mmCIF file of C-alpha atoms and ligand atoms in Angstrom:
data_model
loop_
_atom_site.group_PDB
_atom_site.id
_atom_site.type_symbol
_atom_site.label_atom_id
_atom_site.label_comp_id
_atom_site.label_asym_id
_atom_site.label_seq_id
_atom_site.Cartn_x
_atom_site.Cartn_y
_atom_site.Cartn_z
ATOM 1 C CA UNK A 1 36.526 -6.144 -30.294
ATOM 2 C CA UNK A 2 33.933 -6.673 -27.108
ATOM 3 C CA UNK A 3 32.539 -3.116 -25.776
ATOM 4 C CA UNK A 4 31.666 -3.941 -22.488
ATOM 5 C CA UNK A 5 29.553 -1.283 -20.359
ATOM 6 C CA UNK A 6 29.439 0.712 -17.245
ATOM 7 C CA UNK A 7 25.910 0.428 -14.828
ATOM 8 C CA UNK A 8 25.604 2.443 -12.088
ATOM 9 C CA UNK A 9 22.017 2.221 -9.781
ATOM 10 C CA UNK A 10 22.166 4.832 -7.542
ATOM 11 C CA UNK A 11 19.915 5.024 -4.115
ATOM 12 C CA UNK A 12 19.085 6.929 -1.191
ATOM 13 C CA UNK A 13 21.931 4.953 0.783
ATOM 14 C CA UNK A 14 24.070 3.109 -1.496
ATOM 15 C CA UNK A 15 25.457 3.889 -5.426
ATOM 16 C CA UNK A 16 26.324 0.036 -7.005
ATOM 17 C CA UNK A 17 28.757 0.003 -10.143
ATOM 18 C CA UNK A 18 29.282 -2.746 -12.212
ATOM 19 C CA UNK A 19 31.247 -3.673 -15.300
ATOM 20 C CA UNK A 20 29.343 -5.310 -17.006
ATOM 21 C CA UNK A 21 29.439 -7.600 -20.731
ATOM 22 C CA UNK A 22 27.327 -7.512 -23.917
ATOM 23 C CA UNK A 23 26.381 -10.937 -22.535
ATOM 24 C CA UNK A 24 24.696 -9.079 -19.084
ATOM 25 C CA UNK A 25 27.555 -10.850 -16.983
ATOM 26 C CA UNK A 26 29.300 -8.639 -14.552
ATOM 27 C CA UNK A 27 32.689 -8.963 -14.635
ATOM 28 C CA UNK A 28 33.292 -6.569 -11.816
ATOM 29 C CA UNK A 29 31.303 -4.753 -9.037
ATOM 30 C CA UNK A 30 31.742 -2.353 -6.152
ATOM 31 C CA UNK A 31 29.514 -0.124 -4.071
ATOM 32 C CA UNK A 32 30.240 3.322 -2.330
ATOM 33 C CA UNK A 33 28.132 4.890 0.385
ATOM 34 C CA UNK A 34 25.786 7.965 -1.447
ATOM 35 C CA UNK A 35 26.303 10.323 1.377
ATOM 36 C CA UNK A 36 23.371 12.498 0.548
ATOM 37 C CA UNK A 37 23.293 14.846 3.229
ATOM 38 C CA UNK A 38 27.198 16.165 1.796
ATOM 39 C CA UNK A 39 25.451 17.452 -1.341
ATOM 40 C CA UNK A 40 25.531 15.894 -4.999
ATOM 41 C CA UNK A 41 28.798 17.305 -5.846
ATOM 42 C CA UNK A 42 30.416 15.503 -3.349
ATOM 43 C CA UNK A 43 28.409 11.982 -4.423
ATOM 44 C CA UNK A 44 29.212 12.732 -8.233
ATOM 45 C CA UNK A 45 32.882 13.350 -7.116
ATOM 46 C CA UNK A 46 32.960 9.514 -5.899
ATOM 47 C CA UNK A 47 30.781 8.310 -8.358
ATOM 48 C CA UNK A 48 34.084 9.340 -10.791
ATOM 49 C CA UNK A 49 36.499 8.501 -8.660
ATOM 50 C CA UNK A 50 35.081 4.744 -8.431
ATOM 51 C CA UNK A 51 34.703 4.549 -11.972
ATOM 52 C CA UNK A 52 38.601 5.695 -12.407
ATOM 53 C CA UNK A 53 38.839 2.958 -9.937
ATOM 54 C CA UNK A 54 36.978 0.367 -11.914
ATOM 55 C CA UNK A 55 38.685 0.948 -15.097
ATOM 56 C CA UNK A 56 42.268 0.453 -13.343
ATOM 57 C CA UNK A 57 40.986 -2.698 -11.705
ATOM 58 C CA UNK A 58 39.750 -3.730 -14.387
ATOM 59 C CA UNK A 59 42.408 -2.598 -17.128
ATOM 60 C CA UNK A 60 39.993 -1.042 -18.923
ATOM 61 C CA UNK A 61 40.510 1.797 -21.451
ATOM 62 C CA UNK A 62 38.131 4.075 -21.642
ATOM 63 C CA UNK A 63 37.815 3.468 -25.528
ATOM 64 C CA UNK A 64 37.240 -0.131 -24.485
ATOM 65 C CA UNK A 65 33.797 1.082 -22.495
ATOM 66 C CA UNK A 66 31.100 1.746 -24.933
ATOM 67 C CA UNK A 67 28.715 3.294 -22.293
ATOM 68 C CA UNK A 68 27.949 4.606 -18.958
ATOM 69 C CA UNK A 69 24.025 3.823 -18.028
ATOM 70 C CA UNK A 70 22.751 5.598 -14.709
ATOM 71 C CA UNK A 71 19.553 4.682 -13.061
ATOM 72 C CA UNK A 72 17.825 6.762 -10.778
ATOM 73 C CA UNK A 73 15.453 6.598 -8.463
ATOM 74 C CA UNK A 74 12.978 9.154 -9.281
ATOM 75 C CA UNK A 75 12.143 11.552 -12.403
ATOM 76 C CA UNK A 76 14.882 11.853 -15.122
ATOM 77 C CA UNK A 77 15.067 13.320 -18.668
ATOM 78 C CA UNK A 78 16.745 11.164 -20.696
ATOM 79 C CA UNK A 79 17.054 12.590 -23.756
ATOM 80 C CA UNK A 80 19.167 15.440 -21.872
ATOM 81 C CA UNK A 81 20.603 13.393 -19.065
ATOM 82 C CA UNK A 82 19.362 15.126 -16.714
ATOM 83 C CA UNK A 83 18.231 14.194 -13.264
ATOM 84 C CA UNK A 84 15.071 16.918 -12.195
ATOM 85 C CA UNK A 85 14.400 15.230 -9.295
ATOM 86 C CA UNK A 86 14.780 12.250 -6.348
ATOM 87 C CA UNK A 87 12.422 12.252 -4.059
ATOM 88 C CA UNK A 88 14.860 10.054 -1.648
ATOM 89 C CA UNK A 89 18.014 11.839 -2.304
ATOM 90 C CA UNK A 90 17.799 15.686 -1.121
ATOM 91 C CA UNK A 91 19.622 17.986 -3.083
ATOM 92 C CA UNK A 92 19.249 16.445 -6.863
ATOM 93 C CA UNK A 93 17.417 18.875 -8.473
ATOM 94 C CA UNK A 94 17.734 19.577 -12.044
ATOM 95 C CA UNK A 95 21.630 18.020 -12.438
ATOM 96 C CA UNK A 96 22.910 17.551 -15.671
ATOM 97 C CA UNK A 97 25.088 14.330 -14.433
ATOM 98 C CA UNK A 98 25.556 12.905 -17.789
ATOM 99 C CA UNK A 99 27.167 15.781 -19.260
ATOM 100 C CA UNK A 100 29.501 15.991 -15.878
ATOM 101 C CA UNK A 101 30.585 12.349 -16.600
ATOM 102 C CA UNK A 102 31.000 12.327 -20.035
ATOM 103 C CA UNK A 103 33.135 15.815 -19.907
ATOM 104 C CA UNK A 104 35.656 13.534 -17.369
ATOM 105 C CA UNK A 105 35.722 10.533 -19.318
ATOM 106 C CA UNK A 106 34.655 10.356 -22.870
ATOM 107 C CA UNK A 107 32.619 8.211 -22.566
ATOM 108 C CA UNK A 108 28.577 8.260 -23.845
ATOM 109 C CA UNK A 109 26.569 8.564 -20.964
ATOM 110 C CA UNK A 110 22.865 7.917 -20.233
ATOM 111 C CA UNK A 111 20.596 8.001 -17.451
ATOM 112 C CA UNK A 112 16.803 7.088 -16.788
ATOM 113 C CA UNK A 113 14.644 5.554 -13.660
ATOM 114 C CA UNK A 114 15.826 2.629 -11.560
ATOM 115 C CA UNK A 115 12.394 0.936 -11.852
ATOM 116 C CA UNK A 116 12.678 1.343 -15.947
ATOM 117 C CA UNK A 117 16.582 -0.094 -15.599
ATOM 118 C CA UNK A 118 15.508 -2.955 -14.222
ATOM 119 C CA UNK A 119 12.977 -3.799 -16.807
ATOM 120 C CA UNK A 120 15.646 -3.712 -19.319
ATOM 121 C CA UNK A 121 17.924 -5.582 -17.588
ATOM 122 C CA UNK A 122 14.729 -8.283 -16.553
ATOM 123 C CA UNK A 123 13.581 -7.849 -20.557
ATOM 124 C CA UNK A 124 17.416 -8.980 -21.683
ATOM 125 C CA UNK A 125 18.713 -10.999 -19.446
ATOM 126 C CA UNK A 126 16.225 -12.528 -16.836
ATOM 127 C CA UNK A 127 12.676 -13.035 -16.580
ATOM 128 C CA UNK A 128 11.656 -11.272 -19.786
ATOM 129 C CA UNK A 129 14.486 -12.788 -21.982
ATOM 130 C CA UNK A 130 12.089 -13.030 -25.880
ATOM 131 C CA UNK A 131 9.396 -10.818 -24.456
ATOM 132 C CA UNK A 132 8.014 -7.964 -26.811
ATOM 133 C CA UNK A 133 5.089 -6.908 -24.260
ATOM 134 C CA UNK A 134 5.909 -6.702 -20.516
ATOM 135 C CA UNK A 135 5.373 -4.883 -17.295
ATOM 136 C CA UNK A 136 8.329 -5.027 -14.470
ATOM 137 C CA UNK A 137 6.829 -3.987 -10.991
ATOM 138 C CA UNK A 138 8.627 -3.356 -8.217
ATOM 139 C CA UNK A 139 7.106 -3.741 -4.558
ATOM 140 C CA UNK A 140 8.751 -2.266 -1.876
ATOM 141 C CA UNK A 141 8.835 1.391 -0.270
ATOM 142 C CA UNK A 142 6.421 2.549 -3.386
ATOM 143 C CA UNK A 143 5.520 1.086 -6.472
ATOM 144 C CA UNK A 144 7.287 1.620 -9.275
ATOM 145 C CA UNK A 145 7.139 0.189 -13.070
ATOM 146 C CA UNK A 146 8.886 -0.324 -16.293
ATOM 147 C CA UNK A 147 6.476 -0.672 -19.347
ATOM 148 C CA UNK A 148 7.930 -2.546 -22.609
ATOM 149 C CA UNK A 149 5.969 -2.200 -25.472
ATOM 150 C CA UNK A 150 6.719 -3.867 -29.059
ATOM 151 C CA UNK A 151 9.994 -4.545 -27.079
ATOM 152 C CA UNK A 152 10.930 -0.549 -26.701
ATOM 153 C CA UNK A 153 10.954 1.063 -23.353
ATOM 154 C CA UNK A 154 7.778 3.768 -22.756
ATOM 155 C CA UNK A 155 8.851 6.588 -21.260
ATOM 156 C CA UNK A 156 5.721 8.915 -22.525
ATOM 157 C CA UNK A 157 5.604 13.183 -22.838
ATOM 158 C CA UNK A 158 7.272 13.769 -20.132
ATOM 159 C CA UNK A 159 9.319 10.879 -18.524
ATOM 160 C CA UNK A 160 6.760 10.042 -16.647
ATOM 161 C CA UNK A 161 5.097 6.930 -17.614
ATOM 162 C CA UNK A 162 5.038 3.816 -15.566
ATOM 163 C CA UNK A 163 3.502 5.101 -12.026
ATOM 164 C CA UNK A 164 1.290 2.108 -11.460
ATOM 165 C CA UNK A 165 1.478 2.675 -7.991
ATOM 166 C CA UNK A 166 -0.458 5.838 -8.554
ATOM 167 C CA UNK A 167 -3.647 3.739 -10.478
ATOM 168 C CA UNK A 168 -6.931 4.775 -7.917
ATOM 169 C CA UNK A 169 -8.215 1.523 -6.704
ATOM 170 C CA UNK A 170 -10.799 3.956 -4.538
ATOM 171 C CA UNK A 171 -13.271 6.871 -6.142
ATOM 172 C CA UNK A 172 -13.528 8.985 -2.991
ATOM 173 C CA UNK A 173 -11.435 8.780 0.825
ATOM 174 C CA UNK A 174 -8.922 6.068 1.369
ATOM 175 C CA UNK A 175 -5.500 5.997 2.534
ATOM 176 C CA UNK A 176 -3.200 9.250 1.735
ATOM 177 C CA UNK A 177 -0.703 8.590 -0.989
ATOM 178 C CA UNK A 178 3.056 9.609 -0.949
ATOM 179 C CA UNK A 179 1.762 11.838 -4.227
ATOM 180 C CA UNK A 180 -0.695 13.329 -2.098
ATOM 181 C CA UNK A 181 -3.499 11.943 -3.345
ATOM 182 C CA UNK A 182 -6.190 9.532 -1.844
ATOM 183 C CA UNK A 183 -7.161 5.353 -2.953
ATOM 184 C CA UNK A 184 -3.273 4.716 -4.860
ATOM 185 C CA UNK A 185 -2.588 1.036 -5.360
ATOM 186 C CA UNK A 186 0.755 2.210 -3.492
ATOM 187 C CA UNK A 187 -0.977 3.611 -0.331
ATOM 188 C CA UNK A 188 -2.888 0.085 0.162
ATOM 189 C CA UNK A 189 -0.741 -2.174 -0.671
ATOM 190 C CA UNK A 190 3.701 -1.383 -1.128
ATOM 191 C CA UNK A 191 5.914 -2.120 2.573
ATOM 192 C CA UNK A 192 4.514 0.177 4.296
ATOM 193 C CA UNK A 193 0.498 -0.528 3.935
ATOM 194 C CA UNK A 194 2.186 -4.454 4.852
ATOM 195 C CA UNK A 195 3.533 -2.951 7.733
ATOM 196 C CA UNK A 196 0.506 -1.045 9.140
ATOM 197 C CA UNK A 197 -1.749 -3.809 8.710
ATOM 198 C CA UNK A 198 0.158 -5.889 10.528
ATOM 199 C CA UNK A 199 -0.140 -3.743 13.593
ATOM 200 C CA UNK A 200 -3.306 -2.746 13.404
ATOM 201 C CA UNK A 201 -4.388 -6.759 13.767
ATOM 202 C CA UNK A 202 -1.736 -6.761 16.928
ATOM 203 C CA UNK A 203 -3.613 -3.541 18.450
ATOM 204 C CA UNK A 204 -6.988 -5.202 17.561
ATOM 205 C CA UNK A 205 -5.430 -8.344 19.445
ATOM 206 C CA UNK A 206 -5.431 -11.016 17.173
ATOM 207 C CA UNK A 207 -2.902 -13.608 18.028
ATOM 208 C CA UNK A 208 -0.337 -13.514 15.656
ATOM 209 C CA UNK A 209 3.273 -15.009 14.861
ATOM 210 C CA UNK A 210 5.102 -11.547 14.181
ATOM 211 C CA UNK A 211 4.383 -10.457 17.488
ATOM 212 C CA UNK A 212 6.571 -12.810 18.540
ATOM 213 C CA UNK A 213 9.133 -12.032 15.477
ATOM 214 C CA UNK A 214 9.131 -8.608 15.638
ATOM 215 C CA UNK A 215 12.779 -6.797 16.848
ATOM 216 C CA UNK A 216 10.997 -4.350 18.242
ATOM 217 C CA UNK A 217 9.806 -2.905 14.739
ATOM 218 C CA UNK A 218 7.667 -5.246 12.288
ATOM 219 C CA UNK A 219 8.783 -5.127 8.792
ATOM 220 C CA UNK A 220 7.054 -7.275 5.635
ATOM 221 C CA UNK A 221 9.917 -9.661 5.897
ATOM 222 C CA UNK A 222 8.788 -10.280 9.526
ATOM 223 C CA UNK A 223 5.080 -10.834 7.989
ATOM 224 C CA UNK A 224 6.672 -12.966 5.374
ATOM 225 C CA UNK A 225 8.700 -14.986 7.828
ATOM 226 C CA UNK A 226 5.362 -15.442 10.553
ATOM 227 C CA UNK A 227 3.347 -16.692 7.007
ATOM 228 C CA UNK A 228 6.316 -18.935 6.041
ATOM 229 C CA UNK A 229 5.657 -20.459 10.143
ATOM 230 C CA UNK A 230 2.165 -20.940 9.092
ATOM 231 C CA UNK A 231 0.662 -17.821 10.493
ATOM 232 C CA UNK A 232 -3.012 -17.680 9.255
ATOM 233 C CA UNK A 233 -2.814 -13.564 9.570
ATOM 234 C CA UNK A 234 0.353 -13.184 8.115
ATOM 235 C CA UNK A 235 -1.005 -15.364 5.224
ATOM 236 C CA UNK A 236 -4.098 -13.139 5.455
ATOM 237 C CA UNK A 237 -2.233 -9.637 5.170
ATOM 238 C CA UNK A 238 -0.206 -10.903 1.433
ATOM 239 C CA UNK A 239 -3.707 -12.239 0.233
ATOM 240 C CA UNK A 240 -5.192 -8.722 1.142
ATOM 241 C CA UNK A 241 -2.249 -6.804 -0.489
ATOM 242 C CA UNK A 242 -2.103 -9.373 -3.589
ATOM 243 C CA UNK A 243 -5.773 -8.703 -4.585
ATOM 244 C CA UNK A 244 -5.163 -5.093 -4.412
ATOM 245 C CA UNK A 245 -1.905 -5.532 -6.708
ATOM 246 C CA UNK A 246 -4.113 -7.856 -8.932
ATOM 247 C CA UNK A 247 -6.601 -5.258 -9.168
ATOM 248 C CA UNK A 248 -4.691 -2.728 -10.205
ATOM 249 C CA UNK A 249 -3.077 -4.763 -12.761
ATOM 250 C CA UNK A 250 -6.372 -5.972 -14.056
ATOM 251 C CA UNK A 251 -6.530 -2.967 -15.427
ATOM 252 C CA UNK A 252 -2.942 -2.352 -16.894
ATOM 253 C CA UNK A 253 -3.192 -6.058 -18.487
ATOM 254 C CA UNK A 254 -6.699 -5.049 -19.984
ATOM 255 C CA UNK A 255 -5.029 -1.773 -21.563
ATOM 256 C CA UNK A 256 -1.650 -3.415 -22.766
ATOM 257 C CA UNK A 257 -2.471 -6.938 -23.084
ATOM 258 C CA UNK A 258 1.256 -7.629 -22.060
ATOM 259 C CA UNK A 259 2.947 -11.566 -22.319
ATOM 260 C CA UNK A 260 4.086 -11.272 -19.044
ATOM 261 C CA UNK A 261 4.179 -9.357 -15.681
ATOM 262 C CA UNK A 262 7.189 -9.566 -13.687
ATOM 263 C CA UNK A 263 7.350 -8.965 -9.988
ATOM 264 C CA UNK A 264 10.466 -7.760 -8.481
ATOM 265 C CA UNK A 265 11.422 -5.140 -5.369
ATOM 266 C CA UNK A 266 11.765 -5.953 -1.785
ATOM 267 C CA UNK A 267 8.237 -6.906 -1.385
ATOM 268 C CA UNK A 268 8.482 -9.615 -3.719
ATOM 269 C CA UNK A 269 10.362 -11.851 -1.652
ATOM 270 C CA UNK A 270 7.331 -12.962 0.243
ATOM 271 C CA UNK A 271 7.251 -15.031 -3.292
ATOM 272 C CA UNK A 272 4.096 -17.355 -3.898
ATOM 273 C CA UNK A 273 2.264 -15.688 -0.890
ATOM 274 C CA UNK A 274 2.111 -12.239 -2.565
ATOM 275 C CA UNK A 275 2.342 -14.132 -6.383
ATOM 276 C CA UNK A 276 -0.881 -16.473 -5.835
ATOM 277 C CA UNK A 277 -3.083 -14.105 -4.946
ATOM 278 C CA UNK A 278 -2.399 -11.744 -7.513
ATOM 279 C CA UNK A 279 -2.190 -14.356 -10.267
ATOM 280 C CA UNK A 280 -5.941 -15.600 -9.048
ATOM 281 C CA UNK A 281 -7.147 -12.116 -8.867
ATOM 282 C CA UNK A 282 -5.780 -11.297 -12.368
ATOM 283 C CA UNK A 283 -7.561 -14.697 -13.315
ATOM 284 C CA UNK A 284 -11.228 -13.471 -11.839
ATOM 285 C CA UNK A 285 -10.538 -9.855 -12.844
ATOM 286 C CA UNK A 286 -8.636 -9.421 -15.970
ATOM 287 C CA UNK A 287 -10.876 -9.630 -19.595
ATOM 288 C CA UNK A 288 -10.555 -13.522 -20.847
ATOM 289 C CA UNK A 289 -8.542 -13.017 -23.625
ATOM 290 C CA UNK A 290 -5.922 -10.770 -22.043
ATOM 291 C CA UNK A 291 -5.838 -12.266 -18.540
ATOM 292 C CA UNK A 292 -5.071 -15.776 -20.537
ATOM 293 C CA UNK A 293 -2.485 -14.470 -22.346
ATOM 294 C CA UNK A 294 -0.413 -12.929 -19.406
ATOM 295 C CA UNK A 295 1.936 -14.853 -17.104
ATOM 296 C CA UNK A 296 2.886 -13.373 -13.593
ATOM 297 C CA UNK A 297 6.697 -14.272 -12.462
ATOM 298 C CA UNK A 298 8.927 -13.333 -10.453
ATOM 299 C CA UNK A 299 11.904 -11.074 -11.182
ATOM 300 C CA UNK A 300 14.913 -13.391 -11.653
ATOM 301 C CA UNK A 301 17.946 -10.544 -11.329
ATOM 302 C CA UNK A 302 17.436 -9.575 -7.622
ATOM 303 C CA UNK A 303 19.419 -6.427 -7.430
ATOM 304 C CA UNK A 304 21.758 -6.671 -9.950
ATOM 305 C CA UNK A 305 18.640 -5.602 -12.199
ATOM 306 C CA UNK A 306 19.403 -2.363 -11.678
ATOM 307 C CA UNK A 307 23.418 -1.922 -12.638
ATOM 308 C CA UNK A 308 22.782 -4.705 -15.628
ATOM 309 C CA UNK A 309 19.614 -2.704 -16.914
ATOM 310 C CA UNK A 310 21.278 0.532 -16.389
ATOM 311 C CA UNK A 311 24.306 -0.621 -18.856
ATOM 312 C CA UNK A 312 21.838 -1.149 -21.491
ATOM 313 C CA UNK A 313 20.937 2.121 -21.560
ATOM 314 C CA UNK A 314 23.705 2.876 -24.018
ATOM 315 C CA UNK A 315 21.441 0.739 -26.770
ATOM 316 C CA UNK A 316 17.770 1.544 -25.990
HETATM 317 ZN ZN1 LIG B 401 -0.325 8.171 -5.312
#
């Protein structure tokens, strides 16, 4: 009989469930507020209670699910199924949370990074469908990763592999880092570098588009919307922060000589103005045999990579 699977992506504001098949369809969805501030209890306590929910909706038995996939964003252990820690959800330190869901609902129960659960779910059933070698980025806050390699996940000693936003683009100086260190590929170029540099070139008075856009606060969609109007600086700020990206992945494509790249997050939906640079960057700045070799797309998914990815878990 067909096992389908439970994914659950949690964030800092939102936790998305989905019931999803062995074909990646999701048959049913739902999303409950996280609640942070109330402590994780009280967010695991819902987390259940929605999945009681789902199966009833859904007239599922629970020996009908064959897994329960979590992703997370931040550092996990996934060989214990544990969460250590989430940088944007206070309290989750060290929390065992697939042992809490498998002792109410028998039920296998795995949990790694968001970034890494949308990989899979790119790798199966979007962008990287027949890939062996790929890289999933996602743009947006930070910049996060999923590395597949002979077509396994990399997760490395210590869960921590994939921080390309952490590659040093500068030796010595440069902007301050969410890791707290100096010159990260994250610090010049994820939302919030967008963001700065377009108002440092309204303080420097250039005449731009999101000035006008802006409601009050500018945000990269704003940028993306002023470069979509034919704003020369708008353009200007996603060719600045696409040679950075391309940069950076230079040097990830010259180490793992991956088939494809795929570009996802919030970022990302500036699409070819963010994409073209960083494909002709990659082109100049990759080696010739791996830079030929490499397509750059963009994530196909949106954010149902996350629950889809996270219900392969189960299998990876
Ligand atoms: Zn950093």
């Amino acid at each position: 009989m067909v096992q389908n699977r439970i994914g659950i992506d949690v964030g800092g504001t939102n936790v998305k469930l989905a019931l999803v098949s062995p074909d990646g369809k999701i048959i049913y969805s739902n999303s409950i507020p996280t609640h942070a501030e109330m402590g994780y209890e009280y967010t695991i306590n819902n987390i259940k209670e929605a999945i009681h929910t789902l199966l009833k909706e859904t007239e599922s038995k629970t020996e009908d699910i064959q897994g329960i996939g979590f992703g997370f964003p931040g550092q996990v252990d996934y060989k214990s199924g544990v969460v250590r820690l989430a940088p944007n959800i206070p309290g989750w330190v060290d929390i065992p949370i697939a042992k809490m869901i498998e002792d109410e609902f028998h039920i296998p129960t795995r949990v790694d990074n968001d970034v890494r659960c949308a990989a899979l779910g790119e790798l199966n059933f979007g962008a990287g469908k027949g890939c062996e070698n790929l890289i999933c980025i996602t743009v947006g806050t930070g910049i996060g990763s999923g590395l597949i390699i002979n077509g396994k996940l990399v997760r490395g000693a210590s869960n921590a592999a994939g921080e390309i936003g952490h590659i040093k683009l500068q030796m010595h100086d440069g902007p301050i880092c969410g890791c707290g260190d100096t010159g990260c590929m994250e610090a010049f170029a994820s939302g919030p570098a967008i963001v700065a540099m377009a108002e440092n070139y309204i303080l420097g008075g250039k005449s731009t588009k999101f000035r006008e856009l802006a409601n009050p606060d500018i945000t990269p969609y704003i940028v993306y919307e002023a470069a979509k109007a034919g704003d020369p600086v708008a353009k200007r700020i996603f060719t600045i922060i696409g040679e950075y990206i391309g940069i950076g992945l230079s040097s990830v494509i010259n180490l793992l000589n991956p088939e494809k790249v795929i570009i996802g997050g919030g970022v990302s939906a500036s699409g070819d103005y963010l994409l073209n640079p960083i494909r002709e960057t990659v082109k100049q700045r990759a080696m010739k045999i791996a830079g030929e070799a490499v397509e750059i797309v963009p994530a196909q998914l949106g954010n149902t990579a996350g629950v889809i990815g996270a219900s392969m878990l189960i299998e990876s």
